[in-house]
Short mmCIF file of C-alpha atoms and ligand atoms in Angstrom, two decimals:
data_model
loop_
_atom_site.label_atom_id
_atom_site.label_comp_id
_atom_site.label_asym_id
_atom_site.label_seq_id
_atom_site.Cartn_x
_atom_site.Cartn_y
_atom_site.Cartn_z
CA UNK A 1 31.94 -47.16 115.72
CA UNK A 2 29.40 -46.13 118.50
CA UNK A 3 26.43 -44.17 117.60
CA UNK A 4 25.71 -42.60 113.82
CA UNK A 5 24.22 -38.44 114.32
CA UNK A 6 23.12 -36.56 111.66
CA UNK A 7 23.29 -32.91 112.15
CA UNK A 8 21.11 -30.11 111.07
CA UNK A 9 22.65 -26.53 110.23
CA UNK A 10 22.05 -23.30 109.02
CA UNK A 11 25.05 -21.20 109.12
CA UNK A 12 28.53 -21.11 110.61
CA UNK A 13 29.08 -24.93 112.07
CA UNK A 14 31.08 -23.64 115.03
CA UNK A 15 28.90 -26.60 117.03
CA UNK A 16 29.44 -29.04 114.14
CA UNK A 17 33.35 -28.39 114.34
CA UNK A 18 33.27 -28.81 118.00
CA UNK A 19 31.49 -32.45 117.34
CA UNK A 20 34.05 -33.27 115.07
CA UNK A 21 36.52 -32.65 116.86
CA UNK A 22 35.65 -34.16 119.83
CA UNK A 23 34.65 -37.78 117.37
CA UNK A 24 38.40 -37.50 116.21
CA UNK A 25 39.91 -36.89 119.67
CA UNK A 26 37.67 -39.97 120.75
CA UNK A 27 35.49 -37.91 123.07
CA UNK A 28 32.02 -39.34 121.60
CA UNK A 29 31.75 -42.88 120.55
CA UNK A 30 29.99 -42.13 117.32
CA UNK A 31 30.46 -40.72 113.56
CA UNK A 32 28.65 -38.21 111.77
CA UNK A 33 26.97 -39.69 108.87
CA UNK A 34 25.09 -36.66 107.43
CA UNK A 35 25.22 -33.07 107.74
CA UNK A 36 21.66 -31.01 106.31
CA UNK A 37 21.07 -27.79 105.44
CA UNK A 38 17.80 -25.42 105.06
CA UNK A 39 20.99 -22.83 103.17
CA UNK A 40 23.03 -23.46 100.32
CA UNK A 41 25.66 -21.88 101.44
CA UNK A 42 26.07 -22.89 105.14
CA UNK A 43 29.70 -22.93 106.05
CA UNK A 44 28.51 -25.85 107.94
CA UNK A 45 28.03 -27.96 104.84
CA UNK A 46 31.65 -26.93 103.70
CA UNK A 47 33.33 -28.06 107.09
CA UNK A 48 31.00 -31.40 106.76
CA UNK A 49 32.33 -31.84 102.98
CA UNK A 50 35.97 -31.32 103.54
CA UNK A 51 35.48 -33.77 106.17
CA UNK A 52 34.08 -36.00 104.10
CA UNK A 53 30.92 -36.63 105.19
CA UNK A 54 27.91 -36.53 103.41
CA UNK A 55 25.80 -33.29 103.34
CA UNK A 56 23.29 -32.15 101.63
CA UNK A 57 21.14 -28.69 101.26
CA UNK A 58 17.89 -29.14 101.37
CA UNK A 59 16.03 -25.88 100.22
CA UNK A 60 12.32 -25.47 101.88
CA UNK A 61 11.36 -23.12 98.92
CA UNK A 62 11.29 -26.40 96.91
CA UNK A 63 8.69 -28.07 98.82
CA UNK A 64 5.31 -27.75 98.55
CA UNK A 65 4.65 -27.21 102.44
CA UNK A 66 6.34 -27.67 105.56
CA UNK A 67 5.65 -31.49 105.89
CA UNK A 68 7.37 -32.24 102.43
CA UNK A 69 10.22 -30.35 103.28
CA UNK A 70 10.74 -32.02 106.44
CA UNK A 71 9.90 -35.38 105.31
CA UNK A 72 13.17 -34.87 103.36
CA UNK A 73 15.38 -34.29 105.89
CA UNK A 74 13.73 -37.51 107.30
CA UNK A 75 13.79 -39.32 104.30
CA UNK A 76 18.50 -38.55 104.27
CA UNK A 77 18.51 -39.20 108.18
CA UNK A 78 16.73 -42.14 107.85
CA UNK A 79 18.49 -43.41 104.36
CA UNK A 80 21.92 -43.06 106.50
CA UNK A 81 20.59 -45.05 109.62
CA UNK A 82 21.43 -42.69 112.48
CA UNK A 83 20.55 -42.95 116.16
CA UNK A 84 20.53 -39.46 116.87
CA UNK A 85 19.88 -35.94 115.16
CA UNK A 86 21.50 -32.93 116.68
CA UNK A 87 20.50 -29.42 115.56
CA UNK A 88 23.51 -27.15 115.45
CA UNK A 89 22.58 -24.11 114.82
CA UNK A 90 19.65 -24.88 112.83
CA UNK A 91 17.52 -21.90 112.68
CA UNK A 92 13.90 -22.92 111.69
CA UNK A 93 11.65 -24.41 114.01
CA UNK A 94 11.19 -28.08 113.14
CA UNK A 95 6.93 -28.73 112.80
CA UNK A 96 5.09 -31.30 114.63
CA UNK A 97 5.71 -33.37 111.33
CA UNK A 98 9.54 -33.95 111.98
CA UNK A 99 8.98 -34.48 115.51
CA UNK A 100 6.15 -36.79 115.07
CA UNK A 101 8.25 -39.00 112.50
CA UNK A 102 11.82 -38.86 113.34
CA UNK A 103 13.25 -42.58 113.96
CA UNK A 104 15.25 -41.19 117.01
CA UNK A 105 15.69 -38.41 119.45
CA UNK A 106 16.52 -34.99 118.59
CA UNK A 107 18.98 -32.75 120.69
CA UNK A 108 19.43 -28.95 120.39
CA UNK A 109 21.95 -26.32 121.77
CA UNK A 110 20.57 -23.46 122.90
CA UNK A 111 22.58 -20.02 123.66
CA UNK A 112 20.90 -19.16 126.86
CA UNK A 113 19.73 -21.16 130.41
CA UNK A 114 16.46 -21.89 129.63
CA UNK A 115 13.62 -21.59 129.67
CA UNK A 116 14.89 -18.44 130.05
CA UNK A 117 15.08 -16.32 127.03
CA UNK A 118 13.89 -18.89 124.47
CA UNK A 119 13.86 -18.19 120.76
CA UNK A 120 16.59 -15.94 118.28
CA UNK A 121 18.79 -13.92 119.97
CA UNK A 122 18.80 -15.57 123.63
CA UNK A 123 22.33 -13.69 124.18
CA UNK A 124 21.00 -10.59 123.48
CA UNK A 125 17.87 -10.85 125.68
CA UNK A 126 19.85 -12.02 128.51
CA UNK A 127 22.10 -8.74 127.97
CA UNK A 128 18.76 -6.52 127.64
CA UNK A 129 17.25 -8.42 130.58
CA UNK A 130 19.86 -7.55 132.69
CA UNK A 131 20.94 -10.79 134.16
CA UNK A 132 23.70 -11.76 135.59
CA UNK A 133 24.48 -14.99 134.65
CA UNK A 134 24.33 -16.44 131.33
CA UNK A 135 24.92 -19.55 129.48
CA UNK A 136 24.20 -22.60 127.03
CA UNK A 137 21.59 -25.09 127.41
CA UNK A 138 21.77 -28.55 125.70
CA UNK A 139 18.30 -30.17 125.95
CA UNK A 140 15.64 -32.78 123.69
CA UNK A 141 13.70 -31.22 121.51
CA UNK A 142 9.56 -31.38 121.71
CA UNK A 143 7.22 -29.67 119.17
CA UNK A 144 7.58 -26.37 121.46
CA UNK A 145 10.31 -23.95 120.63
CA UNK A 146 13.19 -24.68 123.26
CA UNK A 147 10.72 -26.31 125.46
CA UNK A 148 12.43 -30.27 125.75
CA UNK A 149 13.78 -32.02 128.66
CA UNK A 150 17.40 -30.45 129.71
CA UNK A 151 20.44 -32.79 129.43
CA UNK A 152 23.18 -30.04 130.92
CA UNK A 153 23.50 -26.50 130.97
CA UNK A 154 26.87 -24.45 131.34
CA UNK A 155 27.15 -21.03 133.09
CA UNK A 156 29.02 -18.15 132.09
CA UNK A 157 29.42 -14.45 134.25
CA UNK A 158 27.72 -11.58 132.04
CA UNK A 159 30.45 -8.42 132.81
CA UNK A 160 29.45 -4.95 133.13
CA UNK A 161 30.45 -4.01 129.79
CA UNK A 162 29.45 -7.41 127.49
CA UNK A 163 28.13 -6.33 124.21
CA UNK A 164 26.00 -9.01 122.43
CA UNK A 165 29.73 -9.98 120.78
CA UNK A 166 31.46 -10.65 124.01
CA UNK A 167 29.22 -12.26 125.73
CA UNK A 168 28.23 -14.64 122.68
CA UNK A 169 31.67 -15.37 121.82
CA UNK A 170 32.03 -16.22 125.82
CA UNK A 171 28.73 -18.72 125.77
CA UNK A 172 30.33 -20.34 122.38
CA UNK A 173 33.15 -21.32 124.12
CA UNK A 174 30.99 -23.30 126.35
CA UNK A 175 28.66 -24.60 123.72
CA UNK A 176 31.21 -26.64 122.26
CA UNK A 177 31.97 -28.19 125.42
CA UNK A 178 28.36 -28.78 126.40
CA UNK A 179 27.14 -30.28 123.25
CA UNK A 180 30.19 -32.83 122.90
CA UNK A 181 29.57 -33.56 126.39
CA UNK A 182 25.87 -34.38 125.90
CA UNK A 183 25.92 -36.27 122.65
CA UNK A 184 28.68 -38.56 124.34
CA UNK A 185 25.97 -39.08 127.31
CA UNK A 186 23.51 -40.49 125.03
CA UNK A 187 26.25 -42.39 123.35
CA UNK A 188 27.25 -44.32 126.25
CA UNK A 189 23.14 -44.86 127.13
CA UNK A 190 23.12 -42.62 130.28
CA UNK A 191 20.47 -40.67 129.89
CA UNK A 192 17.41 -41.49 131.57
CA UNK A 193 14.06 -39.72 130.74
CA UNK A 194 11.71 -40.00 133.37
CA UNK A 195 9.22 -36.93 132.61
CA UNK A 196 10.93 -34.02 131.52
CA UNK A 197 13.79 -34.25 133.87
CA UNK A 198 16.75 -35.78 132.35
CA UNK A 199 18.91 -38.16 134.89
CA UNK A 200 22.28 -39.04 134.41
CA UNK A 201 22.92 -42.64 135.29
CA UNK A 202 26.70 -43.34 136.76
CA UNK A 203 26.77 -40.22 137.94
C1 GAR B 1 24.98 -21.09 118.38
O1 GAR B 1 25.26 -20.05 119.29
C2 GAR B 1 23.73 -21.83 118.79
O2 GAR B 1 23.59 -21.96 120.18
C3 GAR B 1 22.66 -20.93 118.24
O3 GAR B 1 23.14 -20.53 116.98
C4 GAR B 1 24.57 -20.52 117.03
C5 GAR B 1 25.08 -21.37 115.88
O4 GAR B 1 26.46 -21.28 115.77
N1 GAR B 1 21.41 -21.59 118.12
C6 GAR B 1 20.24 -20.99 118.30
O5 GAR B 1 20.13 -19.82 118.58
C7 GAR B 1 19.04 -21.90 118.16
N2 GAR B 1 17.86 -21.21 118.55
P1 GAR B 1 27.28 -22.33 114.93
O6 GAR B 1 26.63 -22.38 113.54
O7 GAR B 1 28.66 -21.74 114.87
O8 GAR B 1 27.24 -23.65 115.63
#
């Protein structure tokens, strides 16, 4: 049983996979009970349906503004009674209306160590930037862009000759560690909020 997630997703579902498969390996007490799209054609919704679990694309061009469209998405999450909404991959950023209303926190998985290199492409700045170090961070999400309290981050080397593949493909592998990992935190109640600095209790 354990906790009920729903995810948000735009495109691949590499993350959504990764969640999954840790649920079936028994890694994360919880179930997926809805998978949402802002694209029709997410491969995300496909892995969700073959699965079996509900999903649903929900297309903002059909909405009057913002609000309606994301009182939507609130209106499925809450409708299938989850404790948790993880965005995998979900590239729009989510107005102070979904924030404001959702019924329960709201995680996101971001492709760089923030706060650096917020935003699209955080791989790609962290190549440009020159750094040497990249990564994932998993964190809560606030009405800023990639702004919340960080649960975990995971590190990664960049190498002398990373292009934006190589070194995305390297932080992926690390995402779907991080993000099972987190969600599985929260499942278990050991994340403790005090500010914006996330403490792990049991630790
Ligand atoms: C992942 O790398 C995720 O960190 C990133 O999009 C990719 C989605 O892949 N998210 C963002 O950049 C959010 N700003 P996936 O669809 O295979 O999970």
């Amino acid at each position: 049983m354990g906790i009920r997630i729903a995810v948000l997703a735009s495109g691949r579902g590499s993350n959504l996979l990764a969640i999954m498969q840790a649920i079936g390996e028994g890694a994360i007490d919880g179930e997926i009970a809805v998978v949402l799209s802002d694209k029709e054609n997410a491969m995300a919704l496909e892995h969700a349906r073959k699965a079996g679990i509900p999903a649903y694309h929900v297309n903002p061009k059909a909405f009057a503004d913002k609000s309606d469209y994301e009182a939507k998405l609130l209106e499925y999450i809450t409708q299938a009674d989850c404790q948790l909404i993880c965005l995998a991959g979900y590239m729009r950023i989510l107005g102070a209306y979904f924030v404001g209303n959702a019924p329960c926190p709201i995680m996101n998985i971001h492709p760089a160590l923030l706060p650096s290199f917020p935003g699209l492409h955080g791989q790609r700045q962290a190549l440009e930037y020159g750094v040497k170090v990249a990564g994932c961070t998993v964190h809560f999400v606030d009405e800023g862009m990639d702004s919340g309290a960080i649960i975990l981050q995971k590190m990664v080397p960049v190498l002398d000759d990373d292009t934006e593949d190589t070194l995305s493909a390297r932080i992926l592998v690390q995402e779907h560690k991080a993000y099972p990992e987190a969600i599985q935190l929260f499942a278990q109640g050991r994340l403790e909020l005090d500010g914006r600095i996330v403490k792990v209790k049991g630790e």
